[in-house]
Amino acid sequence: MDIQHEIDGSKGRYFYSADGGPVAEMTYSVAGERMIIIDHTEVPDAYRGQGVGKALVARAVEDMRHAGKTITPLCPFAAAQFRRHPEWHDVLSR
């Protein structure tokens, strides 16, 4: 799955679209130099049940782990994914 990433100042997003179809996205805010806050995840019905939402969060986890940053998942979907994946807790902001 080809997850894309965009950042513009203090706002960013990870997104996915298959063959020009609808866009699934997870948005976040930059909170200082060492943390991001995931604030919203939206997956269109066309992608439901395909693991797209999880892939968006997983990509953020991978990128933040590599950058030495932490994540605060305010979005209910992202928070649920962190509960399901204790292996991601190294990047979970406490």
mmCIF file of the C-alpha atoms, coordinates in Angstrom:
data_MODEL
# 
_entry.id   MODEL 
# 
loop_
_atom_site.group_PDB 
_atom_site.id 
_atom_site.type_symbol 
_atom_site.label_atom_id 
_atom_site.label_alt_id 
_atom_site.label_comp_id 
_atom_site.label_asym_id 
_atom_site.label_entity_id 
_atom_site.label_seq_id 
_atom_site.pdbx_PDB_ins_code 
_atom_site.Cartn_x 
_atom_site.Cartn_y 
_atom_site.Cartn_z 
_atom_site.occupancy 
_atom_site.B_iso_or_equiv 
_atom_site.pdbx_formal_charge 
_atom_site.auth_seq_id 
_atom_site.auth_comp_id 
_atom_site.auth_asym_id 
_atom_site.auth_atom_id 
_atom_site.pdbx_PDB_model_num 
ATOM 1  C CA . MET A 1 1  ? 0.000   0.000  0.000  1.00 0.00 ? 1  MET A CA 1 
ATOM 2  C CA . ASP A 1 2  ? 1.502   3.322  -1.070 1.00 0.00 ? 2  ASP A CA 1 
ATOM 3  C CA . ILE A 1 3  ? 0.920   5.711  1.846  1.00 0.00 ? 3  ILE A CA 1 
ATOM 4  C CA . GLN A 1 4  ? 1.861   9.305  1.044  1.00 0.00 ? 4  GLN A CA 1 
ATOM 5  C CA . HIS A 1 5  ? 2.900   12.006 3.530  1.00 0.00 ? 5  HIS A CA 1 
ATOM 6  C CA . GLU A 1 6  ? 2.509   15.780 3.375  1.00 0.00 ? 6  GLU A CA 1 
ATOM 7  C CA . ILE A 1 7  ? 3.461   18.403 5.927  1.00 0.00 ? 7  ILE A CA 1 
ATOM 8  C CA . ASP A 1 8  ? 2.766   22.122 5.806  1.00 0.00 ? 8  ASP A CA 1 
ATOM 9  C CA . GLY A 1 9  ? 4.087   24.044 8.781  1.00 0.00 ? 9  GLY A CA 1 
ATOM 10 C CA . SER A 1 10 ? 2.484   22.654 11.917 1.00 0.00 ? 10 SER A CA 1 
ATOM 11 C CA . LYS A 1 11 ? -0.054  20.431 10.109 1.00 0.00 ? 11 LYS A CA 1 
ATOM 12 C CA . GLY A 1 12 ? 0.516   17.147 8.346  1.00 0.00 ? 12 GLY A CA 1 
ATOM 13 C CA . ARG A 1 13 ? -1.291  14.190 6.916  1.00 0.00 ? 13 ARG A CA 1 
ATOM 14 C CA . TYR A 1 14 ? -0.755  10.652 5.728  1.00 0.00 ? 14 TYR A CA 1 
ATOM 15 C CA . PHE A 1 15 ? -3.043  9.647  2.897  1.00 0.00 ? 15 PHE A CA 1 
ATOM 16 C CA . TYR A 1 16 ? -3.881  6.861  0.484  1.00 0.00 ? 16 TYR A CA 1 
ATOM 17 C CA . SER A 1 17 ? -5.805  6.682  -2.766 1.00 0.00 ? 17 SER A CA 1 
ATOM 18 C CA . ALA A 1 18 ? -6.090  3.693  -5.078 1.00 0.00 ? 18 ALA A CA 1 
ATOM 19 C CA . ASP A 1 19 ? -6.204  4.383  -8.814 1.00 0.00 ? 19 ASP A CA 1 
ATOM 20 C CA . GLY A 1 20 ? -7.462  7.938  -8.394 1.00 0.00 ? 20 GLY A CA 1 
ATOM 21 C CA . GLY A 1 21 ? -10.285 6.809  -6.098 1.00 0.00 ? 21 GLY A CA 1 
ATOM 22 C CA . PRO A 1 22 ? -11.395 8.450  -2.862 1.00 0.00 ? 22 PRO A CA 1 
ATOM 23 C CA . VAL A 1 23 ? -8.746  9.582  -0.401 1.00 0.00 ? 23 VAL A CA 1 
ATOM 24 C CA . ALA A 1 24 ? -8.262  8.027  3.034  1.00 0.00 ? 24 ALA A CA 1 
ATOM 25 C CA . GLU A 1 25 ? -6.312  10.240 5.405  1.00 0.00 ? 25 GLU A CA 1 
ATOM 26 C CA . MET A 1 26 ? -4.972  10.632 8.904  1.00 0.00 ? 26 MET A CA 1 
ATOM 27 C CA . THR A 1 27 ? -4.194  14.189 9.976  1.00 0.00 ? 27 THR A CA 1 
ATOM 28 C CA . TYR A 1 28 ? -1.942  15.442 12.729 1.00 0.00 ? 28 TYR A CA 1 
ATOM 29 C CA . SER A 1 29 ? -0.545  18.569 14.330 1.00 0.00 ? 29 SER A CA 1 
ATOM 30 C CA . VAL A 1 30 ? 3.088   19.122 15.191 1.00 0.00 ? 30 VAL A CA 1 
ATOM 31 C CA . ALA A 1 31 ? 3.454   19.804 18.927 1.00 0.00 ? 31 ALA A CA 1 
ATOM 32 C CA . GLY A 1 32 ? 6.972   21.081 19.400 1.00 0.00 ? 32 GLY A CA 1 
ATOM 33 C CA . GLU A 1 33 ? 10.086  19.439 18.068 1.00 0.00 ? 33 GLU A CA 1 
ATOM 34 C CA . ARG A 1 34 ? 9.521   15.992 19.576 1.00 0.00 ? 34 ARG A CA 1 
ATOM 35 C CA . MET A 1 35 ? 5.808   15.157 19.298 1.00 0.00 ? 35 MET A CA 1 
ATOM 36 C CA . ILE A 1 36 ? 2.854   14.965 16.932 1.00 0.00 ? 36 ILE A CA 1 
ATOM 37 C CA . ILE A 1 37 ? -0.832  14.769 17.835 1.00 0.00 ? 37 ILE A CA 1 
ATOM 38 C CA . ILE A 1 38 ? -2.994  12.562 15.617 1.00 0.00 ? 38 ILE A CA 1 
ATOM 39 C CA . ASP A 1 39 ? -6.334  14.362 15.486 1.00 0.00 ? 39 ASP A CA 1 
ATOM 40 C CA . HIS A 1 40 ? -8.394  12.688 12.767 1.00 0.00 ? 40 HIS A CA 1 
ATOM 41 C CA . THR A 1 41 ? -8.585  9.564  10.641 1.00 0.00 ? 41 THR A CA 1 
ATOM 42 C CA . GLU A 1 42 ? -11.067 9.154  7.816  1.00 0.00 ? 42 GLU A CA 1 
ATOM 43 C CA . VAL A 1 43 ? -11.393 6.077  5.614  1.00 0.00 ? 43 VAL A CA 1 
ATOM 44 C CA . PRO A 1 44 ? -14.014 6.111  2.838  1.00 0.00 ? 44 PRO A CA 1 
ATOM 45 C CA . ASP A 1 45 ? -16.399 3.147  2.618  1.00 0.00 ? 45 ASP A CA 1 
ATOM 46 C CA . ALA A 1 46 ? -14.593 1.956  -0.527 1.00 0.00 ? 46 ALA A CA 1 
ATOM 47 C CA . TYR A 1 47 ? -11.578 1.012  1.638  1.00 0.00 ? 47 TYR A CA 1 
ATOM 48 C CA . ARG A 1 48 ? -13.300 -0.268 4.769  1.00 0.00 ? 48 ARG A CA 1 
ATOM 49 C CA . GLY A 1 49 ? -12.116 -3.634 5.984  1.00 0.00 ? 49 GLY A CA 1 
ATOM 50 C CA . GLN A 1 50 ? -8.880  -3.464 3.972  1.00 0.00 ? 50 GLN A CA 1 
ATOM 51 C CA . GLY A 1 51 ? -6.584  -2.257 6.762  1.00 0.00 ? 51 GLY A CA 1 
ATOM 52 C CA . VAL A 1 52 ? -6.127  1.204  5.275  1.00 0.00 ? 52 VAL A CA 1 
ATOM 53 C CA . GLY A 1 53 ? -6.717  3.065  8.542  1.00 0.00 ? 53 GLY A CA 1 
ATOM 54 C CA . LYS A 1 54 ? -4.284  0.836  10.395 1.00 0.00 ? 54 LYS A CA 1 
ATOM 55 C CA . ALA A 1 55 ? -1.714  1.306  7.614  1.00 0.00 ? 55 ALA A CA 1 
ATOM 56 C CA . LEU A 1 56 ? -1.971  5.091  7.943  1.00 0.00 ? 56 LEU A CA 1 
ATOM 57 C CA . VAL A 1 57 ? -1.308  4.951  11.696 1.00 0.00 ? 57 VAL A CA 1 
ATOM 58 C CA . ALA A 1 58 ? 1.448   2.347  11.251 1.00 0.00 ? 58 ALA A CA 1 
ATOM 59 C CA . ARG A 1 59 ? 3.252   4.583  8.768  1.00 0.00 ? 59 ARG A CA 1 
ATOM 60 C CA . ALA A 1 60 ? 3.144   7.491  11.234 1.00 0.00 ? 60 ALA A CA 1 
ATOM 61 C CA . VAL A 1 61 ? 4.505   5.195  13.968 1.00 0.00 ? 61 VAL A CA 1 
ATOM 62 C CA . GLU A 1 62 ? 7.340   4.068  11.696 1.00 0.00 ? 62 GLU A CA 1 
ATOM 63 C CA . ASP A 1 63 ? 8.219   7.625  10.661 1.00 0.00 ? 63 ASP A CA 1 
ATOM 64 C CA . MET A 1 64 ? 8.087   9.039  14.206 1.00 0.00 ? 64 MET A CA 1 
ATOM 65 C CA . ARG A 1 65 ? 10.134  6.137  15.580 1.00 0.00 ? 65 ARG A CA 1 
ATOM 66 C CA . HIS A 1 66 ? 12.792  6.850  12.944 1.00 0.00 ? 66 HIS A CA 1 
ATOM 67 C CA . ALA A 1 67 ? 12.695  10.596 13.748 1.00 0.00 ? 67 ALA A CA 1 
ATOM 68 C CA . GLY A 1 68 ? 12.878  10.057 17.532 1.00 0.00 ? 68 GLY A CA 1 
ATOM 69 C CA . LYS A 1 69 ? 9.475   11.656 18.103 1.00 0.00 ? 69 LYS A CA 1 
ATOM 70 C CA . THR A 1 70 ? 6.424   10.624 20.092 1.00 0.00 ? 70 THR A CA 1 
ATOM 71 C CA . ILE A 1 71 ? 2.721   10.482 19.216 1.00 0.00 ? 71 ILE A CA 1 
ATOM 72 C CA . THR A 1 72 ? -0.353  11.538 21.158 1.00 0.00 ? 72 THR A CA 1 
ATOM 73 C CA . PRO A 1 73 ? -3.363  9.815  19.533 1.00 0.00 ? 73 PRO A CA 1 
ATOM 74 C CA . LEU A 1 74 ? -6.360  12.079 20.249 1.00 0.00 ? 74 LEU A CA 1 
ATOM 75 C CA . CYS A 1 75 ? -8.303  10.558 17.347 1.00 0.00 ? 75 CYS A CA 1 
ATOM 76 C CA . PRO A 1 76 ? -10.431 7.669  18.713 1.00 0.00 ? 76 PRO A CA 1 
ATOM 77 C CA . PHE A 1 77 ? -9.451  5.370  15.841 1.00 0.00 ? 77 PHE A CA 1 
ATOM 78 C CA . ALA A 1 78 ? -5.719  6.003  16.303 1.00 0.00 ? 78 ALA A CA 1 
ATOM 79 C CA . ALA A 1 79 ? -6.049  5.585  20.090 1.00 0.00 ? 79 ALA A CA 1 
ATOM 80 C CA . ALA A 1 80 ? -7.763  2.220  19.543 1.00 0.00 ? 80 ALA A CA 1 
ATOM 81 C CA . GLN A 1 81 ? -4.961  1.136  17.220 1.00 0.00 ? 81 GLN A CA 1 
ATOM 82 C CA . PHE A 1 82 ? -2.377  1.989  19.889 1.00 0.00 ? 82 PHE A CA 1 
ATOM 83 C CA . ARG A 1 83 ? -4.313  -0.123 22.411 1.00 0.00 ? 83 ARG A CA 1 
ATOM 84 C CA . ARG A 1 84 ? -4.273  -3.051 19.953 1.00 0.00 ? 84 ARG A CA 1 
ATOM 85 C CA . HIS A 1 85 ? -0.565  -2.702 19.169 1.00 0.00 ? 85 HIS A CA 1 
ATOM 86 C CA . PRO A 1 86 ? 1.584   -2.590 22.310 1.00 0.00 ? 86 PRO A CA 1 
ATOM 87 C CA . GLU A 1 87 ? 4.666   -2.848 20.071 1.00 0.00 ? 87 GLU A CA 1 
ATOM 88 C CA . TRP A 1 88 ? 3.985   0.787  19.139 1.00 0.00 ? 88 TRP A CA 1 
ATOM 89 C CA . HIS A 1 89 ? 4.118   2.035  22.737 1.00 0.00 ? 89 HIS A CA 1 
ATOM 90 C CA . ASP A 1 90 ? 7.746   3.115  22.374 1.00 0.00 ? 90 ASP A CA 1 
ATOM 91 C CA . VAL A 1 91 ? 6.481   6.133  20.407 1.00 0.00 ? 91 VAL A CA 1 
ATOM 92 C CA . LEU A 1 92 ? 3.365   6.719  22.546 1.00 0.00 ? 92 LEU A CA 1 
ATOM 93 C CA . SER A 1 93 ? 3.552   10.032 24.371 1.00 0.00 ? 93 SER A CA 1 
ATOM 94 C CA . ARG A 1 94 ? 3.013   9.590  28.102 1.00 0.00 ? 94 ARG A CA 1 
# 
